[in-house]
Amino acid sequence: MPDPAPALARRLLAELVGTGLLVAVVIGSGIAAQELSPQDTGLQLLQNSITTVFGLGVLILVFGPVSGAHFNPVVSAVDWVLGRRHGTGLSGSDVLGYAAAQIIGGIAGAVLANLMFDLPALQISDTGRTGLGLWVGEVVATAGLIAVIVALARTGRASLSAAAVASWIGAAYWFTSSTSFANPAVTLSRMFSDTFAGIQPSSVPAFVLAQILGAVVGAVLVTALYPDAPAAAGSVVVPAEATPHRPSDRSRS
């Protein structure tokens, strides 16, 4: 019986382009904010966060029907883990493909943002982001993101993901000390922007570890709240459209 999900190549393209545009939105709006409000960090953060909320919401609507609009390796990994026993969600090989597409797309998005603002295409950030408070902030931001996504999928409200996910990220920009990176692909990509939105390479490993821990916390929490959450894993972030293709395009692990 053919799998109703879009072909893997289409899904990887959607994840690559979607993550790239997300990073371009995050970094580009950070650069613009830095230029528009050079003396006001709070206003810079406001400009950056509002733009990210709007951009992320639109990108989920555009790419969600093709790939689910994960744009985030930990989201894809949780989709795989929760769906394994029920035959839903991504396969193990799909997760690796998604993660590669997200990271490559994210780096390309950082380069694009640099070029749009007449900056050197390849930069390395010198903005250090380290300390227990920031790491706890990343755990909270990522746990909340996973909980929102899976709870909506479990309760049949995945169609609200564009607004809900964007709203969570926007709120977490302000109430977490780390300003809510909550995404290993975006974190790695932001190394290549020596601007307001950048992060020093030496700060990246701890951020990514905190994000992985946050994803585990969020998955455990939402599974405890909704014990049959794995059955809805195929709707993370939003369900892909029903487009017949060869069964081999989305094999289950």
PDB file of C-alpha atoms in Angstrom:
ATOM      1  CA  MET A   1       0.000   0.000   0.000  1.00  0.00           C
ATOM      2  CA  PRO A   2       1.575   3.374  -0.957  1.00  0.00           C
ATOM      3  CA  ASP A   3       2.557   5.721   1.809  1.00  0.00           C
ATOM      4  CA  PRO A   4       0.454   8.926   1.649  1.00  0.00           C
ATOM      5  CA  ALA A   5       3.332  11.249   2.572  1.00  0.00           C
ATOM      6  CA  PRO A   6       5.156  13.324  -0.050  1.00  0.00           C
ATOM      7  CA  ALA A   7       8.307  11.823  -1.532  1.00  0.00           C
ATOM      8  CA  LEU A   8      11.436  12.086   0.592  1.00  0.00           C
ATOM      9  CA  ALA A   9      13.225  14.356  -1.883  1.00  0.00           C
ATOM     10  CA  ARG A  10      10.393  16.876  -1.705  1.00  0.00           C
ATOM     11  CA  ARG A  11      10.354  16.747   2.070  1.00  0.00           C
ATOM     12  CA  LEU A  12      14.102  17.254   2.335  1.00  0.00           C
ATOM     13  CA  LEU A  13      13.896  20.204  -0.056  1.00  0.00           C
ATOM     14  CA  ALA A  14      11.143  21.727   2.081  1.00  0.00           C
ATOM     15  CA  GLU A  15      13.210  21.282   5.244  1.00  0.00           C
ATOM     16  CA  LEU A  16      16.334  22.711   3.612  1.00  0.00           C
ATOM     17  CA  VAL A  17      14.628  25.791   2.177  1.00  0.00           C
ATOM     18  CA  GLY A  18      12.359  26.302   5.188  1.00  0.00           C
ATOM     19  CA  THR A  19      15.194  26.140   7.716  1.00  0.00           C
ATOM     20  CA  GLY A  20      17.331  28.383   5.520  1.00  0.00           C
ATOM     21  CA  LEU A  21      14.623  31.016   5.337  1.00  0.00           C
ATOM     22  CA  LEU A  22      14.009  30.743   9.082  1.00  0.00           C
ATOM     23  CA  VAL A  23      17.677  31.419   9.801  1.00  0.00           C
ATOM     24  CA  ALA A  24      17.670  34.274   7.271  1.00  0.00           C
ATOM     25  CA  VAL A  25      14.684  35.769   9.106  1.00  0.00           C
ATOM     26  CA  VAL A  26      16.339  35.419  12.528  1.00  0.00           C
ATOM     27  CA  ILE A  27      19.739  36.766  11.482  1.00  0.00           C
ATOM     28  CA  GLY A  28      18.474  39.307   8.957  1.00  0.00           C
ATOM     29  CA  SER A  29      16.072  40.877  11.419  1.00  0.00           C
ATOM     30  CA  GLY A  30      18.847  40.895  14.022  1.00  0.00           C
ATOM     31  CA  ILE A  31      21.147  42.777  11.655  1.00  0.00           C
ATOM     32  CA  ALA A  32      18.386  45.228  10.736  1.00  0.00           C
ATOM     33  CA  ALA A  33      17.553  45.777  14.399  1.00  0.00           C
ATOM     34  CA  GLN A  34      21.200  46.441  15.199  1.00  0.00           C
ATOM     35  CA  GLU A  35      21.381  49.045  12.430  1.00  0.00           C
ATOM     36  CA  LEU A  36      18.039  50.690  13.250  1.00  0.00           C
ATOM     37  CA  SER A  37      18.455  50.820  17.033  1.00  0.00           C
ATOM     38  CA  PRO A  38      22.198  50.668  17.728  1.00  0.00           C
ATOM     39  CA  GLN A  39      21.915  52.065  21.263  1.00  0.00           C
ATOM     40  CA  ASP A  40      18.864  50.123  22.486  1.00  0.00           C
ATOM     41  CA  THR A  41      19.319  46.383  23.043  1.00  0.00           C
ATOM     42  CA  GLY A  42      15.770  45.943  24.297  1.00  0.00           C
ATOM     43  CA  LEU A  43      14.330  47.451  21.135  1.00  0.00           C
ATOM     44  CA  GLN A  44      16.657  45.303  19.049  1.00  0.00           C
ATOM     45  CA  LEU A  45      15.303  42.202  20.761  1.00  0.00           C
ATOM     46  CA  LEU A  46      11.717  43.383  20.221  1.00  0.00           C
ATOM     47  CA  GLN A  47      12.309  43.915  16.513  1.00  0.00           C
ATOM     48  CA  ASN A  48      14.111  40.585  16.180  1.00  0.00           C
ATOM     49  CA  SER A  49      11.471  38.599  18.079  1.00  0.00           C
ATOM     50  CA  ILE A  50       8.433  40.074  16.313  1.00  0.00           C
ATOM     51  CA  THR A  51       9.949  39.409  12.894  1.00  0.00           C
ATOM     52  CA  THR A  52      10.840  35.860  13.881  1.00  0.00           C
ATOM     53  CA  VAL A  53       7.289  35.180  15.099  1.00  0.00           C
ATOM     54  CA  PHE A  54       5.739  36.358  11.845  1.00  0.00           C
ATOM     55  CA  GLY A  55       8.343  34.638   9.682  1.00  0.00           C
ATOM     56  CA  LEU A  56       8.147  31.309  11.490  1.00  0.00           C
ATOM     57  CA  GLY A  57       4.357  31.248  11.337  1.00  0.00           C
ATOM     58  CA  VAL A  58       4.344  31.843   7.586  1.00  0.00           C
ATOM     59  CA  LEU A  59       7.071  29.253   6.953  1.00  0.00           C
ATOM     60  CA  ILE A  60       5.106  26.592   8.858  1.00  0.00           C
ATOM     61  CA  LEU A  61       2.048  27.327   6.720  1.00  0.00           C
ATOM     62  CA  VAL A  62       4.040  27.186   3.479  1.00  0.00           C
ATOM     63  CA  PHE A  63       6.194  24.111   4.095  1.00  0.00           C
ATOM     64  CA  GLY A  64       4.109  22.186   6.638  1.00  0.00           C
ATOM     65  CA  PRO A  65       1.969  20.329   4.092  1.00  0.00           C
ATOM     66  CA  VAL A  66       5.122  18.962   2.428  1.00  0.00           C
ATOM     67  CA  SER A  67       7.526  18.023   5.242  1.00  0.00           C
ATOM     68  CA  GLY A  68       5.703  18.815   8.475  1.00  0.00           C
ATOM     69  CA  ALA A  69       7.768  22.016   8.849  1.00  0.00           C
ATOM     70  CA  HIS A  70      10.115  20.660  11.509  1.00  0.00           C
ATOM     71  CA  PHE A  71      13.074  22.982  10.715  1.00  0.00           C
ATOM     72  CA  ASN A  72      14.675  21.526  13.844  1.00  0.00           C
ATOM     73  CA  PRO A  73      16.625  18.269  14.404  1.00  0.00           C
ATOM     74  CA  VAL A  74      15.231  17.688  17.893  1.00  0.00           C
ATOM     75  CA  VAL A  75      11.664  18.003  16.607  1.00  0.00           C
ATOM     76  CA  SER A  76      12.431  15.412  13.923  1.00  0.00           C
ATOM     77  CA  ALA A  77      14.095  13.132  16.490  1.00  0.00           C
ATOM     78  CA  VAL A  78      11.098  13.325  18.836  1.00  0.00           C
ATOM     79  CA  ASP A  79       8.794  12.572  15.896  1.00  0.00           C
ATOM     80  CA  TRP A  80      10.803   9.406  15.253  1.00  0.00           C
ATOM     81  CA  VAL A  81      11.028   8.318  18.909  1.00  0.00           C
ATOM     82  CA  LEU A  82       7.331   8.811  19.668  1.00  0.00           C
ATOM     83  CA  GLY A  83       6.193   7.149  16.473  1.00  0.00           C
ATOM     84  CA  ARG A  84       8.380   4.025  16.419  1.00  0.00           C
ATOM     85  CA  ARG A  85       5.992   1.665  18.233  1.00  0.00           C
ATOM     86  CA  HIS A  86       2.954   2.857  16.303  1.00  0.00           C
ATOM     87  CA  GLY A  87       4.481   3.019  12.830  1.00  0.00           C
ATOM     88  CA  THR A  88       3.908   6.770  12.563  1.00  0.00           C
ATOM     89  CA  GLY A  89       6.275   9.695  12.222  1.00  0.00           C
ATOM     90  CA  LEU A  90       9.666   9.634  10.507  1.00  0.00           C
ATOM     91  CA  SER A  91      11.926   6.640   9.982  1.00  0.00           C
ATOM     92  CA  GLY A  92      15.446   6.651  11.408  1.00  0.00           C
ATOM     93  CA  SER A  93      16.972   7.301   8.004  1.00  0.00           C
ATOM     94  CA  ASP A  94      14.502  10.123   7.396  1.00  0.00           C
ATOM     95  CA  VAL A  95      15.588  11.783  10.635  1.00  0.00           C
ATOM     96  CA  LEU A  96      19.205  11.782   9.490  1.00  0.00           C
ATOM     97  CA  GLY A  97      18.161  13.246   6.142  1.00  0.00           C
ATOM     98  CA  TYR A  98      16.012  15.888   7.810  1.00  0.00           C
ATOM     99  CA  ALA A  99      18.831  16.881  10.177  1.00  0.00           C
ATOM    100  CA  ALA A 100      21.341  17.175   7.342  1.00  0.00           C
ATOM    101  CA  ALA A 101      18.928  19.263   5.272  1.00  0.00           C
ATOM    102  CA  GLN A 102      18.145  21.494   8.252  1.00  0.00           C
ATOM    103  CA  ILE A 103      21.804  22.142   9.064  1.00  0.00           C
ATOM    104  CA  ILE A 104      22.829  22.765   5.452  1.00  0.00           C
ATOM    105  CA  GLY A 105      19.820  24.972   4.859  1.00  0.00           C
ATOM    106  CA  GLY A 106      20.444  26.898   8.068  1.00  0.00           C
ATOM    107  CA  ILE A 107      24.057  27.670   7.189  1.00  0.00           C
ATOM    108  CA  ALA A 108      22.954  28.768   3.719  1.00  0.00           C
ATOM    109  CA  GLY A 109      20.378  31.025   5.376  1.00  0.00           C
ATOM    110  CA  ALA A 110      23.071  32.659   7.500  1.00  0.00           C
ATOM    111  CA  VAL A 111      25.173  33.330   4.409  1.00  0.00           C
ATOM    112  CA  LEU A 112      22.116  34.748   2.626  1.00  0.00           C
ATOM    113  CA  ALA A 113      21.376  37.121   5.504  1.00  0.00           C
ATOM    114  CA  ASN A 114      24.980  38.333   5.512  1.00  0.00           C
ATOM    115  CA  LEU A 115      24.893  38.969   1.773  1.00  0.00           C
ATOM    116  CA  MET A 116      21.580  40.820   1.930  1.00  0.00           C
ATOM    117  CA  PHE A 117      23.124  43.346   4.322  1.00  0.00           C
ATOM    118  CA  ASP A 118      26.403  43.705   2.392  1.00  0.00           C
ATOM    119  CA  LEU A 119      28.399  41.852   5.036  1.00  0.00           C
ATOM    120  CA  PRO A 120      31.095  39.240   4.361  1.00  0.00           C
ATOM    121  CA  ALA A 121      29.313  36.045   3.333  1.00  0.00           C
ATOM    122  CA  LEU A 122      31.307  33.889   5.744  1.00  0.00           C
ATOM    123  CA  GLN A 123      31.726  35.160   9.289  1.00  0.00           C
ATOM    124  CA  ILE A 124      32.388  33.583  12.670  1.00  0.00           C
ATOM    125  CA  SER A 125      30.613  35.114  15.636  1.00  0.00           C
ATOM    126  CA  ASP A 126      32.533  36.295  18.693  1.00  0.00           C
ATOM    127  CA  THR A 127      29.414  36.664  20.853  1.00  0.00           C
ATOM    128  CA  GLY A 128      29.886  34.389  23.849  1.00  0.00           C
ATOM    129  CA  ARG A 129      26.732  32.878  25.335  1.00  0.00           C
ATOM    130  CA  THR A 130      27.571  30.734  28.329  1.00  0.00           C
ATOM    131  CA  GLY A 131      26.484  30.130  31.898  1.00  0.00           C
ATOM    132  CA  LEU A 132      24.029  27.992  33.849  1.00  0.00           C
ATOM    133  CA  GLY A 133      21.186  30.486  33.455  1.00  0.00           C
ATOM    134  CA  LEU A 134      21.421  30.456  29.658  1.00  0.00           C
ATOM    135  CA  TRP A 135      21.585  26.657  29.552  1.00  0.00           C
ATOM    136  CA  VAL A 136      18.526  26.349  31.790  1.00  0.00           C
ATOM    137  CA  GLY A 137      16.776  28.831  29.516  1.00  0.00           C
ATOM    138  CA  GLU A 138      17.494  26.600  26.507  1.00  0.00           C
ATOM    139  CA  VAL A 139      16.154  23.542  28.337  1.00  0.00           C
ATOM    140  CA  VAL A 140      12.925  25.392  29.154  1.00  0.00           C
ATOM    141  CA  ALA A 141      12.511  26.883  25.679  1.00  0.00           C
ATOM    142  CA  THR A 142      13.070  23.564  23.914  1.00  0.00           C
ATOM    143  CA  ALA A 143      10.938  21.537  26.341  1.00  0.00           C
ATOM    144  CA  GLY A 144       8.080  23.964  25.870  1.00  0.00           C
ATOM    145  CA  LEU A 145       8.441  23.854  22.094  1.00  0.00           C
ATOM    146  CA  ILE A 146       8.247  20.052  22.022  1.00  0.00           C
ATOM    147  CA  ALA A 147       5.326  20.004  24.452  1.00  0.00           C
ATOM    148  CA  VAL A 148       3.350  22.502  22.360  1.00  0.00           C
ATOM    149  CA  ILE A 149       3.961  20.639  19.106  1.00  0.00           C
ATOM    150  CA  VAL A 150       3.146  17.142  20.383  1.00  0.00           C
ATOM    151  CA  ALA A 151       0.181  18.258  22.506  1.00  0.00           C
ATOM    152  CA  LEU A 152      -1.423  19.886  19.477  1.00  0.00           C
ATOM    153  CA  ALA A 153      -0.783  16.793  17.369  1.00  0.00           C
ATOM    154  CA  ARG A 154      -2.191  14.500  20.077  1.00  0.00           C
ATOM    155  CA  THR A 155      -5.376  16.536  20.499  1.00  0.00           C
ATOM    156  CA  GLY A 156      -6.105  16.910  16.795  1.00  0.00           C
ATOM    157  CA  ARG A 157      -5.206  20.595  16.687  1.00  0.00           C
ATOM    158  CA  ALA A 158      -2.075  20.447  14.538  1.00  0.00           C
ATOM    159  CA  SER A 159      -3.649  23.033  12.256  1.00  0.00           C
ATOM    160  CA  LEU A 160      -2.998  25.574  15.014  1.00  0.00           C
ATOM    161  CA  SER A 161       0.742  24.860  15.027  1.00  0.00           C
ATOM    162  CA  ALA A 162       1.726  27.865  12.917  1.00  0.00           C
ATOM    163  CA  ALA A 163       0.252  30.292  15.431  1.00  0.00           C
ATOM    164  CA  ALA A 164       1.039  28.290  18.573  1.00  0.00           C
ATOM    165  CA  VAL A 165       4.647  27.397  17.777  1.00  0.00           C
ATOM    166  CA  ALA A 166       5.459  30.920  16.601  1.00  0.00           C
ATOM    167  CA  SER A 167       3.801  32.349  19.713  1.00  0.00           C
ATOM    168  CA  TRP A 168       5.818  30.103  22.027  1.00  0.00           C
ATOM    169  CA  ILE A 169       9.095  31.043  20.358  1.00  0.00           C
ATOM    170  CA  GLY A 170       8.159  34.731  20.497  1.00  0.00           C
ATOM    171  CA  ALA A 171       7.294  34.532  24.176  1.00  0.00           C
ATOM    172  CA  ALA A 172      10.426  32.531  24.986  1.00  0.00           C
ATOM    173  CA  TYR A 173      12.558  35.220  23.334  1.00  0.00           C
ATOM    174  CA  TRP A 174      11.574  37.359  26.310  1.00  0.00           C
ATOM    175  CA  PHE A 175      11.058  35.111  29.325  1.00  0.00           C
ATOM    176  CA  THR A 176      14.125  32.881  28.878  1.00  0.00           C
ATOM    177  CA  SER A 177      17.623  34.155  29.569  1.00  0.00           C
ATOM    178  CA  SER A 178      18.955  32.555  26.365  1.00  0.00           C
ATOM    179  CA  THR A 179      16.406  34.293  24.071  1.00  0.00           C
ATOM    180  CA  SER A 180      15.160  30.882  22.942  1.00  0.00           C
ATOM    181  CA  PHE A 181      17.409  29.372  20.299  1.00  0.00           C
ATOM    182  CA  ALA A 182      15.676  25.992  20.983  1.00  0.00           C
ATOM    183  CA  ASN A 183      17.047  24.470  17.768  1.00  0.00           C
ATOM    184  CA  PRO A 184      20.450  22.818  17.127  1.00  0.00           C
ATOM    185  CA  ALA A 185      20.384  23.630  13.383  1.00  0.00           C
ATOM    186  CA  VAL A 186      19.635  27.301  14.024  1.00  0.00           C
ATOM    187  CA  THR A 187      22.254  27.403  16.789  1.00  0.00           C
ATOM    188  CA  LEU A 188      24.952  25.998  14.507  1.00  0.00           C
ATOM    189  CA  SER A 189      23.939  28.389  11.739  1.00  0.00           C
ATOM    190  CA  ARG A 190      24.094  31.440  13.977  1.00  0.00           C
ATOM    191  CA  MET A 191      27.822  30.782  14.466  1.00  0.00           C
ATOM    192  CA  PHE A 192      28.259  32.182  10.958  1.00  0.00           C
ATOM    193  CA  SER A 193      26.903  35.641  11.770  1.00  0.00           C
ATOM    194  CA  ASP A 194      29.059  38.049  13.748  1.00  0.00           C
ATOM    195  CA  THR A 195      26.040  40.203  14.571  1.00  0.00           C
ATOM    196  CA  PHE A 196      23.345  40.708  17.198  1.00  0.00           C
ATOM    197  CA  ALA A 197      21.974  37.206  16.481  1.00  0.00           C
ATOM    198  CA  GLY A 198      25.313  35.357  16.505  1.00  0.00           C
ATOM    199  CA  ILE A 199      26.795  32.835  18.898  1.00  0.00           C
ATOM    200  CA  GLN A 200      30.451  32.011  19.446  1.00  0.00           C
ATOM    201  CA  PRO A 201      31.464  28.481  18.320  1.00  0.00           C
ATOM    202  CA  SER A 202      32.721  27.615  21.797  1.00  0.00           C
ATOM    203  CA  SER A 203      29.236  28.329  23.197  1.00  0.00           C
ATOM    204  CA  VAL A 204      27.448  26.035  20.749  1.00  0.00           C
ATOM    205  CA  PRO A 205      28.066  22.552  22.278  1.00  0.00           C
ATOM    206  CA  ALA A 206      26.520  23.436  25.642  1.00  0.00           C
ATOM    207  CA  PHE A 207      23.530  25.075  23.919  1.00  0.00           C
ATOM    208  CA  VAL A 208      22.945  21.982  21.780  1.00  0.00           C
ATOM    209  CA  LEU A 209      23.230  19.661  24.794  1.00  0.00           C
ATOM    210  CA  ALA A 210      20.723  21.823  26.663  1.00  0.00           C
ATOM    211  CA  GLN A 211      18.366  21.658  23.682  1.00  0.00           C
ATOM    212  CA  ILE A 212      18.621  17.872  23.528  1.00  0.00           C
ATOM    213  CA  LEU A 213      17.901  17.676  27.266  1.00  0.00           C
ATOM    214  CA  GLY A 214      14.974  20.045  26.810  1.00  0.00           C
ATOM    215  CA  ALA A 215      13.577  17.877  24.006  1.00  0.00           C
ATOM    216  CA  VAL A 216      13.731  14.833  26.291  1.00  0.00           C
ATOM    217  CA  VAL A 217      12.000  16.725  29.113  1.00  0.00           C
ATOM    218  CA  GLY A 218       9.299  18.001  26.777  1.00  0.00           C
ATOM    219  CA  ALA A 219       8.675  14.558  25.258  1.00  0.00           C
ATOM    220  CA  VAL A 220       8.456  12.900  28.676  1.00  0.00           C
ATOM    221  CA  LEU A 221       6.089  15.588  29.949  1.00  0.00           C
ATOM    222  CA  VAL A 222       3.717  15.453  27.016  1.00  0.00           C
ATOM    223  CA  THR A 223       3.734  11.644  26.995  1.00  0.00           C
ATOM    224  CA  ALA A 224       2.748  11.664  30.662  1.00  0.00           C
ATOM    225  CA  LEU A 225      -0.045  14.144  29.957  1.00  0.00           C
ATOM    226  CA  TYR A 226      -1.218  12.349  26.806  1.00  0.00           C
ATOM    227  CA  PRO A 227      -0.276   8.645  27.065  1.00  0.00           C
ATOM    228  CA  ASP A 228      -1.275   7.859  23.467  1.00  0.00           C
ATOM    229  CA  ALA A 229       0.774  10.713  22.001  1.00  0.00           C
ATOM    230  CA  PRO A 230       2.912   8.332  19.881  1.00  0.00           C
ATOM    231  CA  ALA A 231      -0.093   7.533  17.703  1.00  0.00           C
ATOM    232  CA  ALA A 232      -0.148  11.155  16.562  1.00  0.00           C
ATOM    233  CA  ALA A 233       3.545  11.465  15.759  1.00  0.00           C
ATOM    234  CA  GLY A 234       2.848  11.723  12.042  1.00  0.00           C
ATOM    235  CA  SER A 235       1.270  15.140  12.615  1.00  0.00           C
ATOM    236  CA  VAL A 236       4.463  16.767  13.974  1.00  0.00           C
ATOM    237  CA  VAL A 237       4.602  19.753  13.371  1.00  0.00           C
ATOM    238  CA  VAL A 238       1.679  19.607  10.963  1.00  0.00           C
ATOM    239  CA  PRO A 239       0.494  16.598   8.941  1.00  0.00           C
ATOM    240  CA  ALA A 240       1.951  16.334   5.445  1.00  0.00           C
ATOM    241  CA  GLU A 241      -0.479  16.307   2.550  1.00  0.00           C
ATOM    242  CA  ALA A 242      -1.736  13.040   1.115  1.00  0.00           C
ATOM    243  CA  THR A 243       0.314  12.599  -2.051  1.00  0.00           C
ATOM    244  CA  PRO A 244       0.804   8.993  -3.217  1.00  0.00           C
ATOM    245  CA  HIS A 245       4.350   7.880  -3.963  1.00  0.00           C
ATOM    246  CA  ARG A 246       6.468   4.738  -3.900  1.00  0.00           C
ATOM    247  CA  PRO A 247       6.486   2.950  -0.514  1.00  0.00           C
ATOM    248  CA  SER A 248      10.297   3.062  -0.523  1.00  0.00           C
ATOM    249  CA  ASP A 249      10.212   6.853  -0.274  1.00  0.00           C
ATOM    250  CA  ARG A 250       9.246   6.647   3.370  1.00  0.00           C
ATOM    251  CA  SER A 251      10.163   3.291   4.804  1.00  0.00           C
ATOM    252  CA  ARG A 252       9.657   2.652   8.504  1.00  0.00           C
ATOM    253  CA  SER A 253      12.524   1.715  10.777  1.00  0.00           C
TER     254      SER A 253
END
